[in-house]
Amino acid sequence: MKKHNIEHRKPSASPVRSVDVAALSRELAALPAVPPTARPRTQRDLIEQLREPLIEALVDRHYSFAALAEVLSQWGIDIRPDTLRRYLGPVDPNRRVSPRRVPPADRPPVGEPSPVPNAPPRGGSPDAIVRLDTAWAETPSE
């Protein structure tokens, strides 16, 4: 068996000099807030904001990732279907969207057509709804 030379061991952590922990704690608590540095918005951030409308389109309206990638590309969001799939993560095909959170006054009466012909059902954030509604209206019909 080989014997280890104790002199070659890494020295243990150096001892900390005496510190007034209470004073340091007060100083740290008194530090002013620093505004967070703005990081550039990423494509993943944008897809995350559009998550609910995209999943609704996938599950409730049976769009494919390729079709959604095409709609997004019309809005200047160039994304591959596989990337969109990865950003959204697993999507449960049995998932059903809970009843819309639109107040009854904003819904058209039963039997009355939607204000936009062939408009998709509404849900998700208001900005996402406007973007998808506009994309839906501008998408050439087959």
PDB file of C-alpha atoms in Angstrom:
ATOM      1  CA  MET A   1       0.000   0.000   0.000  1.00  0.00           C
ATOM      2  CA  LYS A   2       1.247   3.465  -0.860  1.00  0.00           C
ATOM      3  CA  LYS A   3       1.589   5.914   1.999  1.00  0.00           C
ATOM      4  CA  HIS A   4       0.418   9.466   1.431  1.00  0.00           C
ATOM      5  CA  ASN A   5       2.593  12.349   2.370  1.00  0.00           C
ATOM      6  CA  ILE A   6       0.588  14.642   4.659  1.00  0.00           C
ATOM      7  CA  GLU A   7       2.568  17.688   3.523  1.00  0.00           C
ATOM      8  CA  HIS A   8       1.017  17.506   0.044  1.00  0.00           C
ATOM      9  CA  ARG A   9      -2.570  17.806   1.225  1.00  0.00           C
ATOM     10  CA  LYS A  10      -4.508  20.872   0.339  1.00  0.00           C
ATOM     11  CA  PRO A  11      -4.615  23.245   3.295  1.00  0.00           C
ATOM     12  CA  SER A  12      -7.976  23.567   4.969  1.00  0.00           C
ATOM     13  CA  ALA A  13      -9.976  26.758   4.544  1.00  0.00           C
ATOM     14  CA  SER A  14      -8.250  29.753   6.010  1.00  0.00           C
ATOM     15  CA  PRO A  15      -9.733  30.990   9.258  1.00  0.00           C
ATOM     16  CA  VAL A  16     -11.947  34.074   9.048  1.00  0.00           C
ATOM     17  CA  ARG A  17     -10.751  37.024  11.030  1.00  0.00           C
ATOM     18  CA  SER A  18     -13.013  38.280  13.736  1.00  0.00           C
ATOM     19  CA  VAL A  19     -16.070  39.962  12.181  1.00  0.00           C
ATOM     20  CA  ASP A  20     -18.851  41.898  13.856  1.00  0.00           C
ATOM     21  CA  VAL A  21     -21.657  39.850  12.304  1.00  0.00           C
ATOM     22  CA  ALA A  22     -24.405  42.106  13.656  1.00  0.00           C
ATOM     23  CA  ALA A  23     -22.803  45.241  12.176  1.00  0.00           C
ATOM     24  CA  LEU A  24     -22.203  43.516   8.839  1.00  0.00           C
ATOM     25  CA  SER A  25     -25.787  42.266   8.818  1.00  0.00           C
ATOM     26  CA  ARG A  26     -27.081  45.828   9.376  1.00  0.00           C
ATOM     27  CA  GLU A  27     -24.885  47.171   6.595  1.00  0.00           C
ATOM     28  CA  LEU A  28     -26.085  44.508   4.163  1.00  0.00           C
ATOM     29  CA  ALA A  29     -29.714  45.216   5.094  1.00  0.00           C
ATOM     30  CA  ALA A  30     -29.149  48.944   4.444  1.00  0.00           C
ATOM     31  CA  LEU A  31     -27.777  48.464   0.917  1.00  0.00           C
ATOM     32  CA  PRO A  32     -29.964  50.264  -1.635  1.00  0.00           C
ATOM     33  CA  ALA A  33     -31.814  48.240  -4.244  1.00  0.00           C
ATOM     34  CA  VAL A  34     -30.062  47.986  -7.572  1.00  0.00           C
ATOM     35  CA  PRO A  35     -32.336  47.923 -10.618  1.00  0.00           C
ATOM     36  CA  PRO A  36     -32.134  44.591 -12.402  1.00  0.00           C
ATOM     37  CA  THR A  37     -30.165  44.614 -15.601  1.00  0.00           C
ATOM     38  CA  ALA A  38     -32.436  44.242 -18.565  1.00  0.00           C
ATOM     39  CA  ARG A  39     -31.733  41.136 -20.525  1.00  0.00           C
ATOM     40  CA  PRO A  40     -32.731  40.933 -24.155  1.00  0.00           C
ATOM     41  CA  ARG A  41     -36.120  39.334 -24.794  1.00  0.00           C
ATOM     42  CA  THR A  42     -35.762  35.904 -26.260  1.00  0.00           C
ATOM     43  CA  GLN A  43     -37.910  33.856 -28.556  1.00  0.00           C
ATOM     44  CA  ARG A  44     -38.512  31.463 -25.659  1.00  0.00           C
ATOM     45  CA  ASP A  45     -39.865  34.373 -23.554  1.00  0.00           C
ATOM     46  CA  LEU A  46     -42.296  35.251 -26.322  1.00  0.00           C
ATOM     47  CA  ILE A  47     -43.483  31.658 -26.728  1.00  0.00           C
ATOM     48  CA  GLU A  48     -43.949  31.446 -22.951  1.00  0.00           C
ATOM     49  CA  GLN A  49     -46.203  34.539 -23.091  1.00  0.00           C
ATOM     50  CA  LEU A  50     -48.238  32.874 -25.847  1.00  0.00           C
ATOM     51  CA  ARG A  51     -48.260  29.459 -24.121  1.00  0.00           C
ATOM     52  CA  GLU A  52     -51.983  29.166 -23.337  1.00  0.00           C
ATOM     53  CA  PRO A  53     -53.293  30.302 -26.761  1.00  0.00           C
ATOM     54  CA  LEU A  54     -50.777  28.040 -28.499  1.00  0.00           C
ATOM     55  CA  ILE A  55     -51.741  25.008 -26.406  1.00  0.00           C
ATOM     56  CA  GLU A  56     -55.437  25.779 -26.955  1.00  0.00           C
ATOM     57  CA  ALA A  57     -54.805  25.865 -30.710  1.00  0.00           C
ATOM     58  CA  LEU A  58     -52.948  22.540 -30.499  1.00  0.00           C
ATOM     59  CA  VAL A  59     -55.443  20.696 -28.308  1.00  0.00           C
ATOM     60  CA  ASP A  60     -58.835  22.315 -28.851  1.00  0.00           C
ATOM     61  CA  ARG A  61     -58.537  23.346 -32.505  1.00  0.00           C
ATOM     62  CA  HIS A  62     -56.202  20.507 -33.630  1.00  0.00           C
ATOM     63  CA  TYR A  63     -53.457  22.676 -35.133  1.00  0.00           C
ATOM     64  CA  SER A  64     -50.093  21.041 -35.685  1.00  0.00           C
ATOM     65  CA  PHE A  65     -46.807  22.501 -34.471  1.00  0.00           C
ATOM     66  CA  ALA A  66     -45.936  23.120 -38.138  1.00  0.00           C
ATOM     67  CA  ALA A  67     -49.161  25.086 -38.727  1.00  0.00           C
ATOM     68  CA  LEU A  68     -48.593  27.163 -35.583  1.00  0.00           C
ATOM     69  CA  ALA A  69     -44.979  27.803 -36.607  1.00  0.00           C
ATOM     70  CA  GLU A  70     -46.338  29.090 -39.923  1.00  0.00           C
ATOM     71  CA  VAL A  71     -48.783  31.452 -38.178  1.00  0.00           C
ATOM     72  CA  LEU A  72     -45.967  32.689 -35.935  1.00  0.00           C
ATOM     73  CA  SER A  73     -43.698  33.234 -38.953  1.00  0.00           C
ATOM     74  CA  GLN A  74     -46.346  35.535 -40.452  1.00  0.00           C
ATOM     75  CA  TRP A  75     -45.810  37.665 -37.345  1.00  0.00           C
ATOM     76  CA  GLY A  76     -42.051  37.711 -37.803  1.00  0.00           C
ATOM     77  CA  ILE A  77     -41.378  34.939 -35.284  1.00  0.00           C
ATOM     78  CA  ASP A  78     -39.282  32.469 -37.251  1.00  0.00           C
ATOM     79  CA  ILE A  79     -39.380  29.253 -35.265  1.00  0.00           C
ATOM     80  CA  ARG A  80     -39.088  25.652 -36.321  1.00  0.00           C
ATOM     81  CA  PRO A  81     -41.921  23.297 -35.324  1.00  0.00           C
ATOM     82  CA  ASP A  82     -39.498  21.148 -33.297  1.00  0.00           C
ATOM     83  CA  THR A  83     -38.277  24.207 -31.397  1.00  0.00           C
ATOM     84  CA  LEU A  84     -41.853  25.292 -30.703  1.00  0.00           C
ATOM     85  CA  ARG A  85     -42.609  21.774 -29.427  1.00  0.00           C
ATOM     86  CA  ARG A  86     -39.548  21.880 -27.153  1.00  0.00           C
ATOM     87  CA  TYR A  87     -40.383  25.363 -25.796  1.00  0.00           C
ATOM     88  CA  LEU A  88     -43.976  24.371 -24.986  1.00  0.00           C
ATOM     89  CA  GLY A  89     -42.929  21.115 -23.354  1.00  0.00           C
ATOM     90  CA  PRO A  90     -45.234  18.121 -23.013  1.00  0.00           C
ATOM     91  CA  VAL A  91     -48.797  18.864 -24.060  1.00  0.00           C
ATOM     92  CA  ASP A  92     -51.514  16.562 -22.761  1.00  0.00           C
ATOM     93  CA  PRO A  93     -53.820  15.755 -25.714  1.00  0.00           C
ATOM     94  CA  ASN A  94     -56.642  15.073 -23.238  1.00  0.00           C
ATOM     95  CA  ARG A  95     -56.271  18.524 -21.692  1.00  0.00           C
ATOM     96  CA  ARG A  96     -59.316  20.646 -22.095  1.00  0.00           C
ATOM     97  CA  VAL A  97     -59.375  24.332 -21.432  1.00  0.00           C
ATOM     98  CA  SER A  98     -61.545  25.369 -18.537  1.00  0.00           C
ATOM     99  CA  PRO A  99     -64.538  27.569 -19.413  1.00  0.00           C
ATOM    100  CA  ARG A 100     -63.438  30.879 -20.798  1.00  0.00           C
ATOM    101  CA  ARG A 101     -62.744  33.601 -18.313  1.00  0.00           C
ATOM    102  CA  VAL A 102     -64.524  36.146 -20.494  1.00  0.00           C
ATOM    103  CA  PRO A 103     -67.323  37.981 -18.687  1.00  0.00           C
ATOM    104  CA  PRO A 104     -70.752  37.093 -20.125  1.00  0.00           C
ATOM    105  CA  ALA A 105     -71.289  40.686 -21.336  1.00  0.00           C
ATOM    106  CA  ASP A 106     -68.287  40.298 -23.674  1.00  0.00           C
ATOM    107  CA  ARG A 107     -69.541  37.050 -25.201  1.00  0.00           C
ATOM    108  CA  PRO A 108     -71.804  37.185 -28.224  1.00  0.00           C
ATOM    109  CA  PRO A 109     -75.302  35.858 -27.489  1.00  0.00           C
ATOM    110  CA  VAL A 110     -75.836  32.166 -28.194  1.00  0.00           C
ATOM    111  CA  GLY A 111     -76.479  31.612 -31.883  1.00  0.00           C
ATOM    112  CA  GLU A 112     -75.049  35.012 -32.856  1.00  0.00           C
ATOM    113  CA  PRO A 113     -71.936  34.797 -35.027  1.00  0.00           C
ATOM    114  CA  SER A 114     -68.575  35.831 -33.692  1.00  0.00           C
ATOM    115  CA  PRO A 115     -67.497  39.382 -34.645  1.00  0.00           C
ATOM    116  CA  VAL A 116     -64.691  37.832 -36.743  1.00  0.00           C
ATOM    117  CA  PRO A 117     -65.843  35.137 -39.168  1.00  0.00           C
ATOM    118  CA  ASN A 118     -64.299  31.740 -38.373  1.00  0.00           C
ATOM    119  CA  ALA A 119     -62.545  33.267 -35.358  1.00  0.00           C
ATOM    120  CA  PRO A 120     -60.922  30.850 -32.958  1.00  0.00           C
ATOM    121  CA  PRO A 121     -62.322  30.566 -29.438  1.00  0.00           C
ATOM    122  CA  ARG A 122     -60.986  33.241 -27.111  1.00  0.00           C
ATOM    123  CA  GLY A 123     -58.749  32.580 -24.125  1.00  0.00           C
ATOM    124  CA  GLY A 124     -55.357  33.494 -22.732  1.00  0.00           C
ATOM    125  CA  SER A 125     -53.902  36.943 -22.212  1.00  0.00           C
ATOM    126  CA  PRO A 126     -55.560  39.899 -23.981  1.00  0.00           C
ATOM    127  CA  ASP A 127     -52.393  40.674 -25.974  1.00  0.00           C
ATOM    128  CA  ALA A 128     -52.056  37.076 -27.081  1.00  0.00           C
ATOM    129  CA  ILE A 129     -55.717  36.974 -28.092  1.00  0.00           C
ATOM    130  CA  VAL A 130     -55.346  40.077 -30.251  1.00  0.00           C
ATOM    131  CA  ARG A 131     -52.206  38.703 -31.902  1.00  0.00           C
ATOM    132  CA  LEU A 132     -53.753  35.305 -32.621  1.00  0.00           C
ATOM    133  CA  ASP A 133     -57.076  36.801 -33.754  1.00  0.00           C
ATOM    134  CA  THR A 134     -55.254  39.076 -36.184  1.00  0.00           C
ATOM    135  CA  ALA A 135     -53.076  36.218 -37.403  1.00  0.00           C
ATOM    136  CA  TRP A 136     -56.175  34.048 -37.796  1.00  0.00           C
ATOM    137  CA  ALA A 137     -57.941  36.748 -39.824  1.00  0.00           C
ATOM    138  CA  GLU A 138     -54.871  37.284 -42.031  1.00  0.00           C
ATOM    139  CA  THR A 139     -54.219  33.576 -42.621  1.00  0.00           C
ATOM    140  CA  PRO A 140     -55.246  32.578 -46.131  1.00  0.00           C
ATOM    141  CA  SER A 141     -58.167  30.146 -46.072  1.00  0.00           C
ATOM    142  CA  GLU A 142     -57.772  26.807 -47.782  1.00  0.00           C
TER     143      GLU A 142
END
